[in-house]
Amino acid sequence: MPDLLYLDHNATTPILPEVRDAMLPWLENEFGNPSSVYSLGRRASAALTAAREQVAALVGAQPSEIIFNSCGTEATNTAILSALAIDPDKRHIITSTVEHSATIKLCEHLATRGYGITWLPVDKDGLLDPAKLEAAITSETAVVSLLWANNETGVIFPVEEIAAITARKKVPLHLDAVQAAGKVPINLAELGAQYVSLSAHKLCAPKGVGALYVNRRARYTPLLRGSQEESKRGGTQNVASIVAFGKASELALKSLPTHPESIRALRDRFEQTLINTVEGVRRNGADEPRLPNTSNLTFTAIEAETALLLFDKEGLCCSAGSACSSGSINPSHVLTAMGVTRDEARASLRFSLGRTTTEADIDRALEIIPRIVGKLRAAQPAGGSPVHIKS
Ligand code: PLP
């Protein structure tokens, strides 16, 4: 087996050794229920308090504004459904065409229940025009739900302008910051959004734990009822994973002054080398504002799904701008919303760097990718469409 070359940190991240060490006691002797009154339980409760402070610090929030839950998807569902439950007469939601499936699937479901959904478009660079948001808000609008940063292209939405508009129009704002947290500075105390989704597994902590930020002045109604999390989210907390989330947040905050710039330098070298040395390569999404770790590239006349299989044989992990479902390959909704053709979207790959990516990883990727792309193109019938290579 070749060494792993992991360039898919927007999908999930490896758990850092410090994070694993922090969580281990809570999987072993410290197994108390944080709601129990004896000291074993009180220690677990104190661990949650510490983690809440660490996560809050990462995003410039008060600890009391952080509600732990099971994942970013739960946070997003909770935020949108909370806003709808608070104002049941308002039945209009504004979101965008390039959201994560957590938002899209919920909004599609709500549309079948009679809610009106406005899907804001993006331009060819994946950028959102705040004036279009402003124009879409009506007296019926219950909530605006938008990405902070796009998981496929890394493009960052103008969240300050968005928050200023929703504040002026007095409409609750939910932002999905699952990809942004830890990669760019976030100061929720200044921003004024009502709800913000977070997820631990994009931050070098385990999967299956997340948080919803609820501004202390925002109205809120829980999705899961129960007494935990001050009755804001029922269910015994996943203490070990929450401790890991806290530690990962602390490490991410500490690295924010330097890490984004070093990862940006690696990403830019990777991207520019491919664009300048391999024919028919172009970037999808704006150069800026963009997450420093993400590069989404179209390689003309290849089939990305096939490239993934060949990369895998070399240990390289990344993502395709398409998804296989029921035997057919569906082009990415994010890329097609930006005007990328279906064929180009099927020829697109997302590379996302992370805390563990090194210069040597980039050198290796820059050797593997042009070689495999050349092989795929050579296997193509002249003038024909890309062919599947048996892997
Ligand atoms: N939002 C964005 C932008 C994401 O990239 C993801 C995960 O891929 C999610 C939400 C969902 O997070 P989770 O996997 O914790 O449910």
XYZ file of C-alpha atoms and ligand atoms in Angstrom:
407
model
C 0.000 0.000 0.000
C 1.395 3.429 -0.899
C 1.644 6.041 1.869
C -1.541 8.009 2.367
C -1.565 11.420 0.678
C -4.654 13.014 2.171
C -5.894 16.104 0.328
C -9.551 15.872 1.322
C -9.694 17.884 4.556
C -13.025 19.487 3.605
C -14.540 15.980 3.720
C -13.105 15.214 7.136
C -9.808 15.560 8.996
C -7.457 13.252 10.876
C -7.655 13.483 14.675
C -4.556 15.305 15.955
C -2.511 13.418 18.596
C -3.122 16.165 21.211
C -6.857 15.912 20.533
C -6.848 12.128 20.888
C -4.860 12.390 24.135
C -7.328 14.920 25.508
C -10.310 12.679 24.798
C -8.881 9.335 25.942
C -9.573 9.665 29.709
C -13.237 10.335 28.879
C -13.402 7.001 27.043
C -11.778 5.159 29.948
C -12.054 5.900 33.681
C -13.866 9.221 33.352
C -17.088 7.733 32.054
C -19.501 9.689 34.274
C -22.755 11.170 33.087
C -22.337 14.963 33.198
C -25.811 15.260 34.736
C -24.896 13.071 37.754
C -24.311 14.831 41.044
C -21.414 12.712 42.388
C -17.853 13.732 41.612
C -17.437 11.373 38.611
C -20.354 13.177 36.962
C -19.257 16.609 38.129
C -15.849 16.099 36.522
C -17.580 15.262 33.221
C -19.721 18.365 33.601
C -16.616 20.474 34.272
C -15.033 19.010 31.121
C -18.066 20.161 29.107
C -17.753 23.636 30.603
C -14.087 23.826 29.608
C -14.841 22.593 26.075
C -17.671 25.108 25.732
C -15.238 27.896 26.613
C -12.711 26.610 24.050
C -15.264 26.352 21.224
C -16.742 29.761 22.126
C -13.265 31.329 22.049
C -12.623 30.000 18.536
C -15.664 31.843 17.171
C -15.706 34.901 19.452
C -18.870 33.857 21.299
C -19.956 33.584 24.934
C -19.787 29.983 26.271
C -23.505 30.184 27.091
C -24.195 30.690 23.371
C -22.724 27.292 22.411
C -25.101 24.290 22.363
C -23.374 20.959 21.787
C -25.090 18.448 19.519
C -24.354 15.563 17.147
C -23.111 17.329 13.981
C -23.198 20.301 11.668
C -26.252 18.880 9.921
C -28.188 18.796 13.195
C -27.101 22.376 13.933
C -28.403 23.584 10.566
C -31.693 21.682 10.849
C -32.172 22.995 14.384
C -31.470 26.612 13.438
C -33.846 26.709 10.482
C -36.628 24.755 12.210
C -36.232 26.900 15.322
C -36.729 30.088 13.320
C -39.820 28.592 11.647
C -41.308 27.407 14.941
C -40.857 30.800 16.564
C -42.761 32.641 13.864
C -45.173 30.045 12.439
C -47.054 32.597 10.342
C -43.944 33.381 8.324
C -43.473 30.700 5.682
C -40.663 31.991 3.501
C -37.007 30.903 3.662
C -34.076 32.416 1.779
C -31.034 30.301 1.024
C -28.684 29.814 -1.944
C -28.237 27.345 -4.781
C -24.768 26.303 -3.552
C -25.536 25.264 0.037
C -24.483 22.025 1.677
C -27.022 19.205 1.446
C -27.876 19.765 5.132
C -29.615 22.981 4.110
C -30.761 21.950 0.631
C -32.467 18.720 1.689
C -34.270 20.420 4.580
C -35.448 23.303 2.388
C -36.601 20.903 -0.339
C -38.559 19.012 2.308
C -40.043 22.239 3.683
C -41.081 23.215 0.148
C -43.234 20.076 0.034
C -44.869 21.326 3.259
C -45.919 24.591 1.659
C -42.963 26.823 2.570
C -41.745 29.226 -0.088
C -38.026 28.914 -0.736
C -35.946 31.556 -2.501
C -32.763 30.021 -3.909
C -30.359 32.922 -4.370
C -28.077 32.477 -7.389
C -24.307 32.911 -7.422
C -22.165 34.311 -10.233
C -19.575 32.401 -12.286
C -17.069 32.802 -9.450
C -19.459 31.396 -6.855
C -20.002 34.824 -5.279
C -23.314 35.980 -3.858
C -24.681 39.458 -4.492
C -25.994 40.877 -1.178
C -28.344 43.192 -3.110
C -30.178 40.074 -4.349
C -30.605 38.929 -0.750
C -31.957 42.320 0.269
C -34.428 42.309 -2.632
C -35.642 38.794 -1.776
C -36.579 39.554 1.857
C -40.304 40.057 2.401
C -42.555 40.466 5.435
C -43.119 36.673 5.160
C -39.420 35.755 5.492
C -38.834 33.615 8.575
C -35.098 32.992 8.182
C -32.105 33.495 5.907
C -29.732 30.526 5.845
C -26.418 30.814 3.996
C -22.971 29.305 3.933
C -20.048 31.155 5.452
C -17.647 29.291 3.152
C -18.439 26.807 0.420
C -17.271 23.238 1.015
C -16.582 22.547 -2.687
C -14.898 25.748 -3.881
C -13.898 27.396 -0.587
C -15.523 30.650 -1.786
C -16.452 32.862 1.173
C -19.760 34.701 1.214
C -19.859 38.387 2.316
C -21.145 37.493 5.792
C -20.720 40.983 7.288
C -22.857 42.552 4.550
C -25.358 39.700 4.812
C -25.641 40.158 8.590
C -26.054 43.936 8.200
C -28.946 43.384 5.757
C -30.756 40.805 7.899
C -30.291 43.006 10.985
C -31.760 45.999 9.147
C -34.674 43.895 7.900
C -35.090 42.197 11.298
C -34.933 38.676 9.848
C -33.090 35.890 11.737
C -29.842 34.797 10.073
C -28.330 31.308 10.158
C -24.791 30.860 8.845
C -23.226 27.482 8.126
C -19.656 28.003 9.325
C -18.755 24.300 9.296
C -15.967 24.844 6.750
C -14.969 28.330 7.869
C -14.315 27.694 11.578
C -10.619 27.288 12.271
C -9.653 28.290 8.717
C -10.523 32.000 8.895
C -11.012 34.284 11.932
C -14.594 34.394 13.201
C -15.938 36.968 15.640
C -19.598 36.247 16.310
C -19.826 38.917 19.030
C -19.332 41.516 16.294
C -21.227 39.814 13.468
C -24.766 39.752 14.776
C -25.946 36.441 13.233
C -28.583 34.652 15.290
C -27.501 31.055 14.587
C -24.197 29.536 13.403
C -23.480 25.853 12.672
C -20.173 24.226 13.636
C -18.800 20.708 13.285
C -15.832 19.110 15.061
C -14.664 16.717 12.352
C -13.506 19.493 10.035
C -11.200 20.688 12.825
C -9.130 17.562 13.512
C -11.587 16.194 16.089
C -13.933 13.177 15.747
C -17.038 12.856 13.616
C -20.465 12.880 15.236
C -20.158 16.018 17.345
C -21.044 19.595 16.503
C -22.476 22.760 17.968
C -25.043 25.399 17.267
C -24.229 28.960 18.282
C -27.373 30.791 19.326
C -26.903 34.493 19.962
C -27.962 35.245 23.544
C -30.536 37.761 22.340
C -31.988 35.409 19.690
C -35.213 33.502 20.175
C -34.726 29.755 20.047
C -36.725 26.576 20.302
C -35.017 23.146 20.561
C -35.256 20.353 18.040
C -34.543 17.585 20.568
C -36.314 18.202 23.857
C -34.683 17.070 27.061
C -32.958 18.567 30.066
C -29.350 18.599 28.854
C -27.611 21.697 27.473
C -29.906 23.826 29.686
C -32.897 22.221 27.944
C -31.713 23.570 24.578
C -30.719 20.129 23.245
C -31.811 16.931 24.899
C -29.621 13.808 24.973
C -26.712 12.831 27.191
C -23.664 14.649 25.867
C -20.889 12.814 24.019
C -18.332 13.937 26.606
C -15.188 12.449 25.034
C -15.934 13.901 21.613
C -16.938 17.266 23.051
C -13.653 17.398 24.981
C -11.890 16.629 21.687
C -13.901 19.389 19.945
C -12.774 21.803 22.679
C -9.120 20.824 22.371
C -9.228 21.014 18.567
C -10.815 24.481 18.817
C -8.080 25.629 21.196
C -5.384 24.365 18.807
C -7.110 25.914 15.793
C -7.395 29.274 17.560
C -3.723 29.160 18.516
C -2.717 28.410 14.927
C -4.965 31.065 13.294
C -2.254 33.766 13.188
C 0.093 31.524 11.147
C -1.513 28.340 9.820
C -3.886 29.855 7.218
C -1.001 31.708 5.582
C 1.274 28.667 5.434
C -1.526 26.485 4.066
C -2.375 29.205 1.524
C 1.253 29.206 0.310
C 1.136 25.414 -0.145
C -2.265 25.563 -1.859
C -1.173 28.367 -4.195
C 2.009 26.526 -5.198
C -0.060 23.385 -5.852
C -2.728 25.213 -7.840
C -0.446 27.492 -9.859
C 1.871 24.630 -10.791
C -1.029 22.566 -12.122
C -2.591 25.502 -13.986
C 0.746 26.592 -15.482
C 2.202 23.204 -16.366
C -0.734 20.957 -17.273
C -2.807 21.834 -20.311
C -6.544 22.390 -19.907
C -6.640 23.086 -16.159
C -8.642 25.931 -14.645
C -9.861 26.915 -11.209
C -13.521 26.890 -10.223
C -14.551 29.717 -7.916
C -13.065 33.078 -7.068
C -9.389 33.294 -6.188
C -10.461 35.564 -3.314
C -12.259 35.635 -0.948
C -11.624 31.915 -0.552
C -10.635 29.473 2.174
C -6.850 29.180 2.134
C -6.894 25.371 1.952
C -9.282 24.670 -0.951
C -8.588 24.283 -4.669
C -11.308 23.156 -7.071
C -9.934 22.474 -10.543
C -11.368 21.338 -13.867
C -9.072 19.062 -15.917
C -10.569 19.199 -19.400
C -11.447 15.822 -20.940
C -11.006 13.598 -17.905
C -13.619 11.801 -15.883
C -13.047 12.826 -12.260
C -14.616 9.672 -10.801
C -12.116 7.550 -12.742
C -9.249 9.822 -11.680
C -10.244 9.244 -8.034
C -9.845 5.479 -8.472
C -6.412 5.846 -10.061
C -5.321 8.394 -7.432
C -6.458 5.980 -4.736
C -4.033 3.355 -6.052
C -1.256 5.872 -5.366
C -2.594 6.766 -1.899
C -3.949 10.165 -2.984
C -7.372 11.105 -1.578
C -9.390 14.037 -2.939
C -12.992 14.599 -4.090
C -14.776 14.788 -7.429
C -17.082 17.573 -8.598
C -19.693 14.919 -9.109
C -21.306 12.173 -7.126
C -22.237 8.665 -8.129
C -25.792 7.852 -7.260
C -27.919 4.999 -8.568
C -25.425 4.156 -11.285
C -25.281 7.606 -12.866
C -22.797 10.391 -12.259
C -24.452 13.620 -11.167
C -22.443 16.791 -11.649
C -21.964 18.970 -8.569
C -24.870 21.353 -7.924
C -22.342 23.945 -6.740
C -20.390 23.927 -9.999
C -23.464 23.838 -12.228
C -24.960 26.765 -10.257
C -21.805 28.696 -11.207
C -22.436 28.005 -14.878
C -19.884 25.204 -15.210
C -21.160 22.754 -17.834
C -22.125 19.234 -16.810
C -19.102 17.811 -18.670
C -16.726 20.274 -17.003
C -18.235 19.534 -13.600
C -17.675 15.821 -14.234
C -14.042 16.693 -14.992
C -13.541 18.627 -11.741
C -11.623 17.687 -8.627
C -11.530 19.279 -5.195
C -8.266 19.254 -3.290
C -8.409 20.444 0.310
C -5.272 20.785 2.392
C -5.091 20.657 6.167
C -3.103 20.815 9.369
C -1.022 17.780 8.460
C -0.246 18.704 4.811
C 3.486 19.154 4.091
C 5.632 20.524 1.256
C 6.573 16.909 0.494
C 2.865 16.012 0.129
C 2.452 18.785 -2.427
C 5.570 17.640 -4.325
C 4.157 14.113 -4.434
C 0.713 15.299 -5.540
C 2.337 17.388 -8.279
C 4.022 14.260 -9.588
C 0.948 11.990 -9.393
C -1.780 14.295 -10.751
C -0.222 15.299 -14.127
C 0.787 11.665 -14.732
C -2.720 10.292 -14.083
C -4.402 13.118 -16.004
C -2.093 12.355 -18.961
C -2.966 8.675 -18.749
C -6.707 9.408 -18.695
C -6.465 11.746 -21.665
C -4.340 9.273 -23.629
C -7.021 6.613 -23.086
C -9.607 8.826 -24.709
C -10.838 8.079 -28.250
C -9.875 10.935 -30.609
C -12.589 13.587 -30.547
C -14.680 11.409 -28.273
C -15.832 11.797 -24.732
C -13.807 10.599 -21.728
C -13.773 6.828 -21.279
C -13.793 4.776 -18.120
C -10.422 3.193 -17.369
C -10.626 -0.191 -15.634
C -8.921 0.307 -12.301
N -22.038 22.222 6.192
C -20.929 22.168 5.442
C -20.498 23.372 4.679
C -20.186 20.983 5.385
O -19.096 20.920 4.612
C -20.624 19.869 6.138
C -19.892 18.583 6.082
O -19.453 18.153 5.030
C -21.785 19.997 6.908
C -22.466 21.183 6.913
C -22.308 18.859 7.719
O -21.548 18.643 8.862
P -21.653 17.213 9.589
O -20.879 16.255 8.746
O -21.016 17.439 10.932
O -23.086 16.892 9.689
